[in-house]
mmCIF file of C-alpha atoms in Angstrom:
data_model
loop_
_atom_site.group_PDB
_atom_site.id
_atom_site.type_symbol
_atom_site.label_atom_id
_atom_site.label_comp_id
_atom_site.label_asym_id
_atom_site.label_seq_id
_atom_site.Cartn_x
_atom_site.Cartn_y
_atom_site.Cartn_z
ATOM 1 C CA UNK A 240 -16.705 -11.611 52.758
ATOM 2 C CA UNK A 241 -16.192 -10.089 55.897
ATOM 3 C CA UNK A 242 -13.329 -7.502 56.881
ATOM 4 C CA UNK A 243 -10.926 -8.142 59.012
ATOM 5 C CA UNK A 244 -9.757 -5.885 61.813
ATOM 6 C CA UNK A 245 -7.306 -3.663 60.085
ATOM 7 C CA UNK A 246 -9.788 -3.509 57.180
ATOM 8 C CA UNK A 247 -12.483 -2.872 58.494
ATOM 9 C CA UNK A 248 -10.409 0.396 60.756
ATOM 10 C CA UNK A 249 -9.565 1.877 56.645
ATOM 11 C CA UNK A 250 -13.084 1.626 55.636
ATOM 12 C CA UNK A 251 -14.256 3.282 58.413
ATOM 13 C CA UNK A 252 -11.826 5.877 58.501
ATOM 14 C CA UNK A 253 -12.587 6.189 54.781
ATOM 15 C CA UNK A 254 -16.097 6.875 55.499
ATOM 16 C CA UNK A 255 -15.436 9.410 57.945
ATOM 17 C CA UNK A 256 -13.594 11.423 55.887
ATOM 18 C CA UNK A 257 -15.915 11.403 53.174
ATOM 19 C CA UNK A 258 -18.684 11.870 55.549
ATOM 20 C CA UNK A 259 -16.622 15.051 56.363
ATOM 21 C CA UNK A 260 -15.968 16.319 53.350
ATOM 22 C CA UNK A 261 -19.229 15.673 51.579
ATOM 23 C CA UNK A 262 -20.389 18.111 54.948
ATOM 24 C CA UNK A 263 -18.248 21.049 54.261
ATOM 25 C CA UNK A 264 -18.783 20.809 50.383
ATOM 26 C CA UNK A 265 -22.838 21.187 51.433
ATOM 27 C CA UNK A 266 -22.960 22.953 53.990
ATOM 28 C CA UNK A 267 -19.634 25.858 53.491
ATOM 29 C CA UNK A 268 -17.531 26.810 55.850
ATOM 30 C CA UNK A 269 -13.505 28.506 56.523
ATOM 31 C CA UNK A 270 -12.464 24.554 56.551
ATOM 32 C CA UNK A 271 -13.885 23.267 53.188
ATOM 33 C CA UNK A 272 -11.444 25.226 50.674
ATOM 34 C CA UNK A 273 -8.806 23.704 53.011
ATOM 35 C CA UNK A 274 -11.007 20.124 52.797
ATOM 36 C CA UNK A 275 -10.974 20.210 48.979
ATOM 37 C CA UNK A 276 -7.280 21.321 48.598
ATOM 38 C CA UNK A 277 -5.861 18.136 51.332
ATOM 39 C CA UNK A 278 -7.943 15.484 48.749
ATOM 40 C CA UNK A 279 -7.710 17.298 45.704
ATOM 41 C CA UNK A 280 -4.377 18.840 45.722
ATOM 42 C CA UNK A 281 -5.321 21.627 44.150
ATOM 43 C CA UNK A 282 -4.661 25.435 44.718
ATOM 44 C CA UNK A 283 -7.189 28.163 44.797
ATOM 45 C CA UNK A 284 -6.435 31.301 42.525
ATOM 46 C CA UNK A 285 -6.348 34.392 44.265
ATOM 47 C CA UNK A 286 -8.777 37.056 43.744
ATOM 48 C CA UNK A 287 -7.969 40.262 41.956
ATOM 49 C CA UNK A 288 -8.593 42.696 45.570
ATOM 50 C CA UNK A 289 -6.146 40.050 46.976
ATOM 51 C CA UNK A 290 -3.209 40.445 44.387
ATOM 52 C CA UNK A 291 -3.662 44.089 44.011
ATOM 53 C CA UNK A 292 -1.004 45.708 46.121
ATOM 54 C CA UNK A 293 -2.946 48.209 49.136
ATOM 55 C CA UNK A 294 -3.086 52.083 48.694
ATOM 56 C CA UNK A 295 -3.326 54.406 51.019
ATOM 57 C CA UNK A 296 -4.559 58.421 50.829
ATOM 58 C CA UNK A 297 -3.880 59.625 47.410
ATOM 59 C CA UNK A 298 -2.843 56.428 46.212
ATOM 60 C CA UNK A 299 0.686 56.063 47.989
ATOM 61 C CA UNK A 300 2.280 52.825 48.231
ATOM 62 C CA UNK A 301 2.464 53.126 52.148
ATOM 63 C CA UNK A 302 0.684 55.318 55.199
ATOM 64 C CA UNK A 303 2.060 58.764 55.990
ATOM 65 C CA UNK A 304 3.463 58.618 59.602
ATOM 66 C CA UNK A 305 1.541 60.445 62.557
ATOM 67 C CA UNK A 306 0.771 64.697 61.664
ATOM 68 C CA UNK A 307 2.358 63.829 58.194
ATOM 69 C CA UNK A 308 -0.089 65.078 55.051
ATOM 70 C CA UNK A 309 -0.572 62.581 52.219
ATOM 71 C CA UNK A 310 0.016 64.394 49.130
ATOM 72 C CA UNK A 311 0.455 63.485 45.103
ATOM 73 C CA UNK A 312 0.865 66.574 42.796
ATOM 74 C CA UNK A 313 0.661 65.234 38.447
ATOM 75 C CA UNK A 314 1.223 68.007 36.230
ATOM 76 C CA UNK A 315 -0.551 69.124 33.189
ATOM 77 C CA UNK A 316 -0.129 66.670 29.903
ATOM 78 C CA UNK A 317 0.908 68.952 26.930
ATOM 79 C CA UNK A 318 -1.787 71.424 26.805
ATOM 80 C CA UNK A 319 -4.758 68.673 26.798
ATOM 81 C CA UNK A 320 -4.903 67.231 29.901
ATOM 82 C CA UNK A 321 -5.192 69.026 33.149
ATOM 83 C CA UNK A 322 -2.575 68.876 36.270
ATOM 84 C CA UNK A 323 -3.838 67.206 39.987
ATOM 85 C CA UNK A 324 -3.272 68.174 43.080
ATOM 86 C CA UNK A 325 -4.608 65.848 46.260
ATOM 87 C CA UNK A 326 -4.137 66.119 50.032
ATOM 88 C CA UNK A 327 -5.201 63.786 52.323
ATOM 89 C CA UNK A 328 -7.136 61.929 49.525
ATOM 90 C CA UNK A 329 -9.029 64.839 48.964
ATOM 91 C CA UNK A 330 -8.446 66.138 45.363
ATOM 92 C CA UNK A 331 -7.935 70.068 45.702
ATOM 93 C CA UNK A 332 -7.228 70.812 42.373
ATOM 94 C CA UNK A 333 -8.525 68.894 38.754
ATOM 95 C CA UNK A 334 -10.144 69.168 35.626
ATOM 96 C CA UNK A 335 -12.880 67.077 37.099
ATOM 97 C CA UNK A 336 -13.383 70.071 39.620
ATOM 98 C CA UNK A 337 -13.499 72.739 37.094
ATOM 99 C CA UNK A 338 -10.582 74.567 38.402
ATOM 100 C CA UNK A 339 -7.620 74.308 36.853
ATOM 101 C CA UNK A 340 -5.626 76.555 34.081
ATOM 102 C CA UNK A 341 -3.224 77.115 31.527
ATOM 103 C CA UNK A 342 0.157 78.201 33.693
ATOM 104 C CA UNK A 343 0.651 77.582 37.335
ATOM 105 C CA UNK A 344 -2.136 75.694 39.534
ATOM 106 C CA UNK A 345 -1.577 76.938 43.122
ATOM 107 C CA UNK A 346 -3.216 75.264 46.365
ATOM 108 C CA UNK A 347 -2.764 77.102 49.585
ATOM 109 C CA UNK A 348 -2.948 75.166 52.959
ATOM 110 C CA UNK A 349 -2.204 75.889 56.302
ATOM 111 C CA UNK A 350 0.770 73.724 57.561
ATOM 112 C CA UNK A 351 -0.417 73.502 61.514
ATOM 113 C CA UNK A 352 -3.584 72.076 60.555
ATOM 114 C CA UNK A 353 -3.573 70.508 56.734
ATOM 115 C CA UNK A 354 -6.632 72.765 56.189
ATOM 116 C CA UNK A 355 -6.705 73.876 52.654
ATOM 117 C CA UNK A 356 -7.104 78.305 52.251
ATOM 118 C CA UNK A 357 -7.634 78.469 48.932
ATOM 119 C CA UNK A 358 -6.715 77.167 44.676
ATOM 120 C CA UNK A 359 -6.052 79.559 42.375
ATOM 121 C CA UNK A 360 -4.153 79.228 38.755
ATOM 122 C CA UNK A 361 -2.253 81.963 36.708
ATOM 123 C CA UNK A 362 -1.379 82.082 33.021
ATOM 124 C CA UNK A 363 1.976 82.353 32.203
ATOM 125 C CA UNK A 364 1.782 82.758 28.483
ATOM 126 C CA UNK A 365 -0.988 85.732 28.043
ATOM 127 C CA UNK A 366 -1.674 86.750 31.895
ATOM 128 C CA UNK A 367 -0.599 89.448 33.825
ATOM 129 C CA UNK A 368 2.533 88.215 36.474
ATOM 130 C CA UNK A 369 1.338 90.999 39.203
ATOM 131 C CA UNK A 370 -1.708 88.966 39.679
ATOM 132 C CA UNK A 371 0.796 85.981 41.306
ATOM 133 C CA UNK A 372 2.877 88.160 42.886
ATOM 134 C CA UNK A 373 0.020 89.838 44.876
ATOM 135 C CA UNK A 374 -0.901 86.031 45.743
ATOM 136 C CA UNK A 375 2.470 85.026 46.915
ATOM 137 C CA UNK A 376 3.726 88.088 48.780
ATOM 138 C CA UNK A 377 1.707 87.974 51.808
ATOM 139 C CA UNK A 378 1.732 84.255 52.607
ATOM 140 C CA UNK A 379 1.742 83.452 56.294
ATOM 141 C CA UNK A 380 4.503 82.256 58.156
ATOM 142 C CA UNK A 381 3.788 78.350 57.638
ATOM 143 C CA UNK A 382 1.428 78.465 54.795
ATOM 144 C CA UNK A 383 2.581 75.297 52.542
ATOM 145 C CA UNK A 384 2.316 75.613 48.654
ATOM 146 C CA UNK A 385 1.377 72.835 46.229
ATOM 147 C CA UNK A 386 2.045 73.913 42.394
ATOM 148 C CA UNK A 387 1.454 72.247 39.567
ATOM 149 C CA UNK A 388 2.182 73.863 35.921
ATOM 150 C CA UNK A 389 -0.053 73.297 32.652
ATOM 151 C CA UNK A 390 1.334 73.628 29.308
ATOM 152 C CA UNK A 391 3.655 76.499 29.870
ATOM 153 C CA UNK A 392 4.828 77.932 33.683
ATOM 154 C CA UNK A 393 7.125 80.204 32.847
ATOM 155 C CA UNK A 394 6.852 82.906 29.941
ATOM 156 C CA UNK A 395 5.373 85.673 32.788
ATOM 157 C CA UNK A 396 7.710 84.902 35.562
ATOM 158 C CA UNK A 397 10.042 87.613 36.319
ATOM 159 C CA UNK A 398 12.926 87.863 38.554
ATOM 160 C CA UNK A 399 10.654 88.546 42.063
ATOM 161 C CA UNK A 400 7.795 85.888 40.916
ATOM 162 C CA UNK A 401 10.950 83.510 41.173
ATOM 163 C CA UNK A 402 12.391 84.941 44.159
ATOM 164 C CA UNK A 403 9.418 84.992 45.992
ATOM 165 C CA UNK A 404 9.206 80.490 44.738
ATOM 166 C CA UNK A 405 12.930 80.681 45.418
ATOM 167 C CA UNK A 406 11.921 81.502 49.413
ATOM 168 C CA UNK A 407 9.376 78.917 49.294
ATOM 169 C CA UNK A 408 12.331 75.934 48.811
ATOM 170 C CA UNK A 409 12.508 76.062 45.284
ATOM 171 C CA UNK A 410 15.969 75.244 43.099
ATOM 172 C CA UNK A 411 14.313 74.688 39.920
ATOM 173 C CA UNK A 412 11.788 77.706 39.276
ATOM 174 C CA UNK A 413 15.274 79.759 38.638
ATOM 175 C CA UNK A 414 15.203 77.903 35.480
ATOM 176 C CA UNK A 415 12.101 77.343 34.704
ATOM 177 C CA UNK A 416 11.484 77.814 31.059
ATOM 178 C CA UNK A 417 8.863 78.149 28.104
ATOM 179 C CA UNK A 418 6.421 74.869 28.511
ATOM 180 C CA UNK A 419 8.354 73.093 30.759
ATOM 181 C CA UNK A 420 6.346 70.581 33.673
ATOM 182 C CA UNK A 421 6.948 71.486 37.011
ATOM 183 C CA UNK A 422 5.441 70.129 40.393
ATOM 184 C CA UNK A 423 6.719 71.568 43.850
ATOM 185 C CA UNK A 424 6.111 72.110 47.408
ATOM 186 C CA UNK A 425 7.324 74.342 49.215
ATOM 187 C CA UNK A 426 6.185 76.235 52.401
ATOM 188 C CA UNK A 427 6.588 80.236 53.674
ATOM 189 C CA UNK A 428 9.581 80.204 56.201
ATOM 190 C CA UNK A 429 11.360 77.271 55.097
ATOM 191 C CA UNK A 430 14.597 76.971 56.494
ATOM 192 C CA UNK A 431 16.027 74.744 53.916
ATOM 193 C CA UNK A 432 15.260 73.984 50.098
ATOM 194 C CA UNK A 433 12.022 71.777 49.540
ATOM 195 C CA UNK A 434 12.521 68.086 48.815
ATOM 196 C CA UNK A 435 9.875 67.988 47.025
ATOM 197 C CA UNK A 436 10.321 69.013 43.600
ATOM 198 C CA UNK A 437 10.635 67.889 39.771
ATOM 199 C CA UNK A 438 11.508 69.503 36.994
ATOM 200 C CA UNK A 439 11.376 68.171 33.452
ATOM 201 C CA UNK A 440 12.842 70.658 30.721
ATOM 202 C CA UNK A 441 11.064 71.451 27.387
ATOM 203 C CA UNK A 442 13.631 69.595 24.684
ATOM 204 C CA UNK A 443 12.774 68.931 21.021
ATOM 205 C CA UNK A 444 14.953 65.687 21.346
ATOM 206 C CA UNK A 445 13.412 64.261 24.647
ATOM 207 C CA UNK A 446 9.783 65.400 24.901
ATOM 208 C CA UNK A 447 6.813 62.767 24.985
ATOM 209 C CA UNK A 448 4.640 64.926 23.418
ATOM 210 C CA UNK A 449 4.744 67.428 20.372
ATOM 211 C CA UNK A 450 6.057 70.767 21.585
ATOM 212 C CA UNK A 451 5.922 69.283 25.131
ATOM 213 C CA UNK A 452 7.447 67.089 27.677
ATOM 214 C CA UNK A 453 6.403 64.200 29.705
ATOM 215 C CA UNK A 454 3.360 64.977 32.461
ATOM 216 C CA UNK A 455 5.397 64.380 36.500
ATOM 217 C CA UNK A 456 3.896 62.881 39.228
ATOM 218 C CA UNK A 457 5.248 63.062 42.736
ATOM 219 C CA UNK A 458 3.855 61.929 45.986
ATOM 220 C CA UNK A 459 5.116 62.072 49.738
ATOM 221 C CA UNK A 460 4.425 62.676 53.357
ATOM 222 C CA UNK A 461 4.827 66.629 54.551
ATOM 223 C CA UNK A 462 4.962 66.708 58.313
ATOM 224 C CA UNK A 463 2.447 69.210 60.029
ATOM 225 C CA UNK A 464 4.161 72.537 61.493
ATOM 226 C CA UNK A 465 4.091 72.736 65.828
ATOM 227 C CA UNK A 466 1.858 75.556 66.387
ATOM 228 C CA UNK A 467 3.783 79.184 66.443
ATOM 229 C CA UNK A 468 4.128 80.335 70.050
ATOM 230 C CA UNK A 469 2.719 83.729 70.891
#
């Protein structure tokens, strides 16, 4: 039987198309996922890198603006595991790195230029305060200050090892107490108090842990100081 004209214009048609898509099925190709889904109907599943949501430097959620510093500070977990400092998804200060400490973890970087000076940590519980307060006195004009505490921050503070925090932008290290967690930045010179800062208090009836409460983690942009003049 032969096909008539309209017929015969489907069955060609027809055969075109599955010329087509028998083509892209062989051969690849950007069109032939969109081939298969127009005759099949069906709906690739995205991949895993395509669902996860996009970090940025030291895992933040979204880019730091132009000369702003990436930073996340995650303080010590009880007395097991140790706090983090990173800067520009470098990490400055870690248990991986082999230099972190029961008490305070301190990274020093200079504000005009993100580069990090030095890491040091101090124990609060058995050490000797003079040793931080020879640290913190002469800080430059501009020097920003990344701390993160580990099991307990506080039992050596005295009244000028908080003072001298206090001048840095601090609110919280005036209360500071016997194993709380404590992250904060702060800078020499600041003008204002720091907005970055967390403080969560060493309570029988709140804390995660035994004897200790929950590990913090912050993260944020710190703009980079102008250059001083002279």
């Amino acid at each position: 039987m032969r096909l008539t004209g309209p017929l015969r214009a489907v069955a060609v048609l027809l055969l075109v198309g599955l010329t087509w898509l028998l083509a892209n099925t062989l051969f690849g190709g950007e069109s032939s996922s969109s081939v298969r889904h127009l005759f099949t109907g069906a709906s690739e599943e995205p991949t895993p890198a395509e669902t996860r949501p996009r970090k940025y430097k030291c895992g933040l959620s979204a880019p730091c603006p132009p000369k702003h510093l990436a930073f996340r500070l995650v303080s010590g977990a009880a007395n097991v595991i140790g706090p983090k400092i990173c800067l520009e998804d470098k990490m400055l200060v870690s248990s991986v790195k082999n230099n972190v400490g029961r008490g305070l973890n301190i990274a020093l970087v200079n504000g005009v230029t993100g580069e990090l000076l030095t890491t040091k940590n101090f124990d609060m519980w058995a050490g000797d305060v003079s040793d931080l307060l020879k640290f913190l006195r002469p800080l430059h004009e501009g020097t920003l200050v990344f701390v993160a505490s580990f099991d307990d921050p506080a039992t050596k503070l005295n009244d000028e090892s908080r003072r001298l925090f206090e001048e840095l932008g601090s609110t919280a290290v005036k209360e500071l107490a016997f194993r709380d967690s404590w992250v904060f930045v702060g800078a020499k010179g600041i003008e204002n108090k720091s907005p970055f800062e967390q403080r969560m208090k060493n309570s029988k009836s709140s804390n995660k842990y035994e004897g200790w409460p929950e590990s913090l983690e912050m993260d944020g942009c710190i703009p980079l100081r102008a250059p001083l003049e002279g």
